[in-house]
Tab-separated table of C-alpha atoms in Angstrom:
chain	number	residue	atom	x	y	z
A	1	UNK	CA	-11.374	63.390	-23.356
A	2	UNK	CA	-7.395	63.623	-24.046
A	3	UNK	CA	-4.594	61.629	-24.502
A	4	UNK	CA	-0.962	61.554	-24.547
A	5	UNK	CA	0.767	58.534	-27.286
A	6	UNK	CA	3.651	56.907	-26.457
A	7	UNK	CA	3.524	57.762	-22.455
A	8	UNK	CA	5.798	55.254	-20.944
A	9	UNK	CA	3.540	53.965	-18.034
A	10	UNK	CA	2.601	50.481	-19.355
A	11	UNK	CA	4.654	49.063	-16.350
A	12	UNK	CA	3.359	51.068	-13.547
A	13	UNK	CA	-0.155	50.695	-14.288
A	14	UNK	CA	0.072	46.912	-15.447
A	15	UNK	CA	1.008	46.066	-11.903
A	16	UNK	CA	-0.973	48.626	-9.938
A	17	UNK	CA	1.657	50.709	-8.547
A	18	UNK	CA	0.065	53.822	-6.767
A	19	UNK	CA	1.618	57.242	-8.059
A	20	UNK	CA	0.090	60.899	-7.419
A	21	UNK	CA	0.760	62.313	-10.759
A	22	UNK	CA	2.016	61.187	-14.356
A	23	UNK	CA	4.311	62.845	-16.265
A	24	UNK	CA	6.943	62.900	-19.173
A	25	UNK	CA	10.085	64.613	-18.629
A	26	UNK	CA	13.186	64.681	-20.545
A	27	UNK	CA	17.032	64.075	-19.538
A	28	UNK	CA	17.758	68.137	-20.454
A	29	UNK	CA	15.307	68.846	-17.740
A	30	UNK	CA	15.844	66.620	-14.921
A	31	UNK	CA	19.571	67.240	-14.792
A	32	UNK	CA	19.034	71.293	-15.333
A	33	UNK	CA	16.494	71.180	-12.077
A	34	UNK	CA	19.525	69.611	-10.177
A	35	UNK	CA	22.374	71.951	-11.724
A	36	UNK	CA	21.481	76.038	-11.087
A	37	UNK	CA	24.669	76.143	-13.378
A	38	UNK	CA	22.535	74.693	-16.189
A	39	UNK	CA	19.824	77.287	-15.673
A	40	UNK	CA	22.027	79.689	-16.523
A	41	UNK	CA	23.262	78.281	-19.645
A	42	UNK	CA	19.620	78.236	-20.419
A	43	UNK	CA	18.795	81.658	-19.972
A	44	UNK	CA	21.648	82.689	-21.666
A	45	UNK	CA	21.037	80.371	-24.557
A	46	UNK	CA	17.203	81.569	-24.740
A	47	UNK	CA	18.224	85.068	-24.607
A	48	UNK	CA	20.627	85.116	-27.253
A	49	UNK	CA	17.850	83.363	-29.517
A	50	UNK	CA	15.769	86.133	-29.100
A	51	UNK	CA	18.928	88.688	-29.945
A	52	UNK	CA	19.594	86.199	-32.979
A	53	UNK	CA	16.355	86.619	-33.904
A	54	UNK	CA	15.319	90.453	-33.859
A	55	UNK	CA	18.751	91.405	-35.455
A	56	UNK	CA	18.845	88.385	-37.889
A	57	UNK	CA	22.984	88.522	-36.694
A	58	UNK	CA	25.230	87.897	-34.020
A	59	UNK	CA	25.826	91.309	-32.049
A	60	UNK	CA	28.861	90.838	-30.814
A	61	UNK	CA	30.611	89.435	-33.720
A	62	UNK	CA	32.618	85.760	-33.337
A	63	UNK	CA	34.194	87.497	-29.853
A	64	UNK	CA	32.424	86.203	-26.801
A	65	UNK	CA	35.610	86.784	-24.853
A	66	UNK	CA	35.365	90.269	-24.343
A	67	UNK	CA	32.922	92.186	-24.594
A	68	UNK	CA	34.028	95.856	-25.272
A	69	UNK	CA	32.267	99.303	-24.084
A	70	UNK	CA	31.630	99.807	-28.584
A	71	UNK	CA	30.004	96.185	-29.054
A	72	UNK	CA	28.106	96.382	-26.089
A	73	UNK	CA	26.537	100.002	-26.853
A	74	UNK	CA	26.499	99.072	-30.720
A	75	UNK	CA	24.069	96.614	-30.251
A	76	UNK	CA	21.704	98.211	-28.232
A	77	UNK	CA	21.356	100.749	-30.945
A	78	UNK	CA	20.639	97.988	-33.224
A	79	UNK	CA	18.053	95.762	-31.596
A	80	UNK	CA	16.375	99.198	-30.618
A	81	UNK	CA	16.542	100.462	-33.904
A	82	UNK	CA	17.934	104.114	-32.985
A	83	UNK	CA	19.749	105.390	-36.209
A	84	UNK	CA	23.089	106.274	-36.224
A	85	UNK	CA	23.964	109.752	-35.227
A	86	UNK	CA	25.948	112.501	-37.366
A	87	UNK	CA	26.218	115.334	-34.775
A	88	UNK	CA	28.323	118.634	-35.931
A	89	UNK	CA	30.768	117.461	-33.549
A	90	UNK	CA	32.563	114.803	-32.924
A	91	UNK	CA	33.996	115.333	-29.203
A	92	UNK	CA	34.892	111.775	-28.089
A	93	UNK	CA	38.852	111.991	-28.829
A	94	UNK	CA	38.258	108.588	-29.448
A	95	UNK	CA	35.547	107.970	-31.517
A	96	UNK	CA	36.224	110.420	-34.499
A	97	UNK	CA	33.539	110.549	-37.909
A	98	UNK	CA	34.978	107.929	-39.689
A	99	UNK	CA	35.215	105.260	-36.827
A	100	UNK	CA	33.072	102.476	-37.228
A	101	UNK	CA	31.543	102.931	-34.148
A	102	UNK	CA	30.842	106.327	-34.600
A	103	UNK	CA	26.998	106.333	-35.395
A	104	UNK	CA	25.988	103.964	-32.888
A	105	UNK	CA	27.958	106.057	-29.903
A	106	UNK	CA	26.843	109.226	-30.721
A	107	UNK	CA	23.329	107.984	-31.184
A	108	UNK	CA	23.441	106.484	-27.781
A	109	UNK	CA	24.491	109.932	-26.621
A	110	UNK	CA	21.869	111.983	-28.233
A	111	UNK	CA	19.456	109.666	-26.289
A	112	UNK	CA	20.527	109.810	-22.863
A	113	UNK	CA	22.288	106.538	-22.603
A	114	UNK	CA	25.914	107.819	-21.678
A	115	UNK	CA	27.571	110.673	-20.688
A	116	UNK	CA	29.418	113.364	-22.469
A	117	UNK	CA	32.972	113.100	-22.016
A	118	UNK	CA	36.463	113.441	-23.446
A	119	UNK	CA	37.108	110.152	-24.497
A	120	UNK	CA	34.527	107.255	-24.787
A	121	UNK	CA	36.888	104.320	-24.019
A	122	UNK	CA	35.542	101.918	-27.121
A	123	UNK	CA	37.812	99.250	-26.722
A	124	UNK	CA	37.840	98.494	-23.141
A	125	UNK	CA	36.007	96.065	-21.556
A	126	UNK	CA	32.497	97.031	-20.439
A	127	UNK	CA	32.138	96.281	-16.722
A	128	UNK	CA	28.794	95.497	-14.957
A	129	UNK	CA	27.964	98.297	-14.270
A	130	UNK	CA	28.817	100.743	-17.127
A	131	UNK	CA	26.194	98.304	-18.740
A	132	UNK	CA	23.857	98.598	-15.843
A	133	UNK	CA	23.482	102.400	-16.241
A	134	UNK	CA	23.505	102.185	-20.004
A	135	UNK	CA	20.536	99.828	-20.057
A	136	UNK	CA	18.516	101.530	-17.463
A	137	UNK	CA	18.603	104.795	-18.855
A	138	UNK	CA	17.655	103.590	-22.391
A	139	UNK	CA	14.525	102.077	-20.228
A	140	UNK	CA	13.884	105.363	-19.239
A	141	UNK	CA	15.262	104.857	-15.447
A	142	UNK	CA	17.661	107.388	-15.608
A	143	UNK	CA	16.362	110.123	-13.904
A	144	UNK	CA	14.972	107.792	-10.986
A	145	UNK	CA	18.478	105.781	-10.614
A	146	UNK	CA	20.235	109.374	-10.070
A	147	UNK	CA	17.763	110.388	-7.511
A	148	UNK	CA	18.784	106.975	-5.435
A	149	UNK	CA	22.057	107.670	-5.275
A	150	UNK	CA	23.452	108.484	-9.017
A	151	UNK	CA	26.045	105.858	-10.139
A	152	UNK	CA	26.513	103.267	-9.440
A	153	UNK	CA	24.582	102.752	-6.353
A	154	UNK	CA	21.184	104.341	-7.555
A	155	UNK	CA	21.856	102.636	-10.692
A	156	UNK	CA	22.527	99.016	-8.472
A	157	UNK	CA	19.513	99.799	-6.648
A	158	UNK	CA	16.987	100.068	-9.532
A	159	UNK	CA	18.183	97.216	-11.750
A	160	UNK	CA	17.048	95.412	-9.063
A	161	UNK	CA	14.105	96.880	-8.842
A	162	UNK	CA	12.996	95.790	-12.639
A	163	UNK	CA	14.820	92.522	-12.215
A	164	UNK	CA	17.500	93.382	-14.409
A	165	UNK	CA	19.717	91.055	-13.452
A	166	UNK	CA	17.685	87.816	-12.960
A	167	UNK	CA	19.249	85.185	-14.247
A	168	UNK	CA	22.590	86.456	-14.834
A	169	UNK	CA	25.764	85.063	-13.057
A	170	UNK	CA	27.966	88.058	-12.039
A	171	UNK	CA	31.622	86.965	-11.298
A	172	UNK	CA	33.905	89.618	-11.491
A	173	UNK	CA	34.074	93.349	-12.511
A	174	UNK	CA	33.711	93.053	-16.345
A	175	UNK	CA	30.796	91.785	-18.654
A	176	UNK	CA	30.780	88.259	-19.426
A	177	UNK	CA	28.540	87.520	-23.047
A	178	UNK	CA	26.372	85.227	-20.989
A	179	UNK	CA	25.296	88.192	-18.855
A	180	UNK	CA	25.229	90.918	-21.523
A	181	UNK	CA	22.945	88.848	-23.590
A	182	UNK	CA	20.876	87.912	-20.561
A	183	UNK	CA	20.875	91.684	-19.611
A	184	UNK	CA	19.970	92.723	-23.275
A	185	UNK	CA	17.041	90.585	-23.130
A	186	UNK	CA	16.027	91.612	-19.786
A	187	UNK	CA	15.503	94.796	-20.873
A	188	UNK	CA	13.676	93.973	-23.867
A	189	UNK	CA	11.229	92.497	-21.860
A	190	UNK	CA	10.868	94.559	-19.108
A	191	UNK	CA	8.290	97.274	-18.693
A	192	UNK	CA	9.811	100.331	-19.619
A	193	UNK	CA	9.196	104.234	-19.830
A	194	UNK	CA	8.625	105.371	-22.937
A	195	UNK	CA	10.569	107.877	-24.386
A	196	UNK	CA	8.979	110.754	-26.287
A	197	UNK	CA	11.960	113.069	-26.016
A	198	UNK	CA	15.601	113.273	-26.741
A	199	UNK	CA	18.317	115.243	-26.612
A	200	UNK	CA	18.374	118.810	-24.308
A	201	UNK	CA	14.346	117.906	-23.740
A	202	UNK	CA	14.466	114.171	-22.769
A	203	UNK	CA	11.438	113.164	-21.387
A	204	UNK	CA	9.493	109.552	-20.482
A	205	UNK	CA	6.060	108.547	-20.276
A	206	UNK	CA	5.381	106.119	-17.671
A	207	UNK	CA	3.479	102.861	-19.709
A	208	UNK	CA	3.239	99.000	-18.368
A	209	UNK	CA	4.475	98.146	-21.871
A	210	UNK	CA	7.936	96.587	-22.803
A	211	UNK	CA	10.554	97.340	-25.528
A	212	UNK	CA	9.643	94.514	-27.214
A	213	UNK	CA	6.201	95.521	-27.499
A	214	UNK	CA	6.915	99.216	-28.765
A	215	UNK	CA	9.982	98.600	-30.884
A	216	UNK	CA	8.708	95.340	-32.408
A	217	UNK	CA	4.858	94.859	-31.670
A	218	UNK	CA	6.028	91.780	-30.050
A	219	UNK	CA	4.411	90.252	-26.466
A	220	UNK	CA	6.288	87.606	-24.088
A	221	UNK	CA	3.252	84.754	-23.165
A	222	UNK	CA	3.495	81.497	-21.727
A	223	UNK	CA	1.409	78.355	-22.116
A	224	UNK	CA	1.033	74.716	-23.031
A	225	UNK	CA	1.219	73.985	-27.241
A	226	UNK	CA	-1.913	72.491	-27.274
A	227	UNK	CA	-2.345	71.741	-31.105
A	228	UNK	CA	0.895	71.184	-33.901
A	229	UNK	CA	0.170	70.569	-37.763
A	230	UNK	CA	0.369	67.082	-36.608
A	231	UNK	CA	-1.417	66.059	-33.976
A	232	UNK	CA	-3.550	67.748	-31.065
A	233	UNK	CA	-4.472	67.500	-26.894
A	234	UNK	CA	-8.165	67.152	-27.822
A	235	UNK	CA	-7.459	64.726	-30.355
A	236	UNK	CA	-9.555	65.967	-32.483
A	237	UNK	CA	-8.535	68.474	-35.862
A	238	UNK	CA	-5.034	69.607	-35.797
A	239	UNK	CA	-4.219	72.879	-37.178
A	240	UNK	CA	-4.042	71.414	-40.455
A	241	UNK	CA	-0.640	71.715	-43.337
A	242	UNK	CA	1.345	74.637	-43.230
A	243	UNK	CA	3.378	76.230	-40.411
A	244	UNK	CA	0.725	76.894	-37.675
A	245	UNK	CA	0.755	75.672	-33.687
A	246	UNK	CA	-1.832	76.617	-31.200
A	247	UNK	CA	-0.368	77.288	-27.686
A	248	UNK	CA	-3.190	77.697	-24.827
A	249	UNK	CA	-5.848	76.876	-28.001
A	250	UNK	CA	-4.581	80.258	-29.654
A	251	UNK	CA	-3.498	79.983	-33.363
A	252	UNK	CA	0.009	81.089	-34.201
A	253	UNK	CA	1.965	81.431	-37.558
A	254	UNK	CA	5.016	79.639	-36.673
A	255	UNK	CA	8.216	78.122	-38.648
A	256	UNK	CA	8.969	76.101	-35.733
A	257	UNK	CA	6.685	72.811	-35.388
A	258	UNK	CA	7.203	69.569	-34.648
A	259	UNK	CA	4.960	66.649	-33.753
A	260	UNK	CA	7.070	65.931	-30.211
A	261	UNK	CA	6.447	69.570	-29.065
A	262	UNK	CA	2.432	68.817	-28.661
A	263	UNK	CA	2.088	69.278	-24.557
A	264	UNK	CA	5.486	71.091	-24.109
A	265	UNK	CA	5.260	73.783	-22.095
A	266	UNK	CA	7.141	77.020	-24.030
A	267	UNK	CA	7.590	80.824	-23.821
A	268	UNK	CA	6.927	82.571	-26.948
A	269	UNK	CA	7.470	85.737	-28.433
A	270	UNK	CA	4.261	86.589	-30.584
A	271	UNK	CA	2.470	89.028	-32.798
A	272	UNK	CA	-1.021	89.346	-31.717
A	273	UNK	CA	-2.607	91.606	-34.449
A	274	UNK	CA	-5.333	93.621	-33.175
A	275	UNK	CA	-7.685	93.107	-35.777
A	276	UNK	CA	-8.075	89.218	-35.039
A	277	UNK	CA	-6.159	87.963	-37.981
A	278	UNK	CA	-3.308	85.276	-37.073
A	279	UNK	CA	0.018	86.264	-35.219
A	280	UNK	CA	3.328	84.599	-35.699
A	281	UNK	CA	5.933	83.630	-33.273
A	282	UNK	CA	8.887	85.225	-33.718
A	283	UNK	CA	10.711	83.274	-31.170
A	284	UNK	CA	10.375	79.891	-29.071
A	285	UNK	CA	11.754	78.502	-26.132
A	286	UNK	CA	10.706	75.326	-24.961
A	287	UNK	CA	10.447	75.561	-21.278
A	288	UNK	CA	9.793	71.992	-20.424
A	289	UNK	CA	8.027	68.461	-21.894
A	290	UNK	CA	6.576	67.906	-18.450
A	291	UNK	CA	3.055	67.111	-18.441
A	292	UNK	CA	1.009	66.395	-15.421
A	293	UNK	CA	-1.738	64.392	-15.569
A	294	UNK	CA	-3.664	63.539	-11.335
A	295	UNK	CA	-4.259	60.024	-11.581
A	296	UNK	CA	-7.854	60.189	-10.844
A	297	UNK	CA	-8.564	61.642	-14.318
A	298	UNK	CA	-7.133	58.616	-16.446
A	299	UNK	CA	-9.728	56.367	-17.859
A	300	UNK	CA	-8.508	53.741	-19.435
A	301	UNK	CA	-5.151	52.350	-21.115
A	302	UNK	CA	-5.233	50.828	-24.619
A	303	UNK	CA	-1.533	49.794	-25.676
A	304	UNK	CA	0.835	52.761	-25.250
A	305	UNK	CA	-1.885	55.509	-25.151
A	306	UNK	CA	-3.865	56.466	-21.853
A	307	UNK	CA	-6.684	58.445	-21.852
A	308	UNK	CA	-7.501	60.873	-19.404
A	309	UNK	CA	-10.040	63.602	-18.726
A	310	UNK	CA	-8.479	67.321	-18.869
């Protein structure tokens, strides 16, 4: 047997008003499911969470005006880890040795990710897609987005494809840092080829893994936090002192627990260790505090707390 404390129905049930389902849902929620405009701000916010918290910084710097072809390539380098590059030469007119961008361009040059040019353009604005075709061949889509077409078509074609561009809000001609954090984490969490090859012998091995996964050992999941250091659905044993929540009945390490999240549903970014020992979250977006409970499975009311069978 469950229960839920503090679940406003006192009212409804005192004077037998008939209702399908029972749930709790906060203000955030109800006015984001009637504003798409709010969704976005959500999936922008979430995303740049998950930047925040594999770089431990801000990418872009205090700038969220602009977004410039250098920032934008800069911190792909980063949350992918690729070193910075010191090639014999130094060909973009623009980008010389001792530019501060330098490591991060030439890096994303040795691996495919843009062309070979005479100048590299690092303080102009980024458009859609120059960031398109800079994402999808650090996936590994390269090859396939030139044989559809070649930019930017191919390159249009197969970011939607791999859903690229879900949840972004495209406006204009130029990156926006709602969208290029959105994108970023889109293609974190994407699967991805894997490449095994770089410079004049690039190759990719096709895997249903994401970036995520083979950069950071980190998996997206989904489910219901069903037990906090505080309290529990069962209402039985909570997880006990220390930093630990249980979402789906699976034990997490995790710096982020409170008593009010117990039900939530949340998307999490986790370490699952192979060998059975406990994972952390690295990251944790609460989805929604909707609960829904059919009617037929509450037993009794005592007070403020129903119980139901779940």
């Amino acid at each position: 047997m469950k229960k839920i404390l503090a679940l406003l129905l006192t009212a409804a049930l005192t004077i037998g008003c008939v209702i399908p389902a029972v749930y709790a849902e906060d203000a955030a929620d109800e006015t984001a499911a009637g504003n798409p405009s709010l969704i976005r701000s959500n999936a922008a916010s979430e995303a740049e969470g998950l930047l925040f918290a594999l770089s431990g910084d801000n990418l872009f710097g205090e700038s969220k005006s602009v977004i410039t072809r250098a920032q934008f390539v800069t911190a792909l380098t980063v949350l992918l880890k690729a070193e910075d590059a010191k090639p014999e030469q130094y060909f973009y007119d623009d980008v010389k040795s001792f530019s501060e961008y330098a490591g991060a361009v030439y890096a994303a040059y040795e691996r495919g990710w843009i062309a070979k040019s005479e100048a590299f353009e690092p303080q102009r604005e980024i458009t859609v897609s120059e960031a398109k075709k800079i994402l999808i061949c650090a996936m590994g889509y390269g090859v396939i987005a030139e044989g559809k077409g070649g930019f930017p078509s191919g390159y249009d074609t197969v970011a939607n494809q791999i859903s690229l561009m879900d949840d972004t809000n495209v406006t204009g001609e130029t990156l926006s840092y709602d969208d290029a954090v959105i994108m970023l984490a889109n293609a974190l969490r994407t699967p991805a080829l894997k490449q095994i090859g770089y410079g004049d012998e690039q190759k990719f091995k096709e895997t249903d893994e994401t970036l995520l996964d083979w950069i950071y050992g980190i998996k997206e999941i989904e489910g219901i936090v069903s037990k906090t250091a505080y309290n529990s659905l069962d209402g039985e044993e909570t997880v006990g002192k220390g930093e630990y929540l249980e979402i789906d009945g699976k034990r997490y390490q995790s710096e982020t627990n409170r008593w009010d999240m117990l039900g939530e549903k949340v998307r999490a970014y986790v370490t699952q260790p192979k060998d059975g020992s406990v994972g952390s979250v690295y990251y944790l977006w609460e989805i929604s505090k909707k609960r829904t409970i059919d009617l037929s499975d509450v037993t009794k009311k005592e007070g403020n707390t129903l119980f139901y069978w779940g």
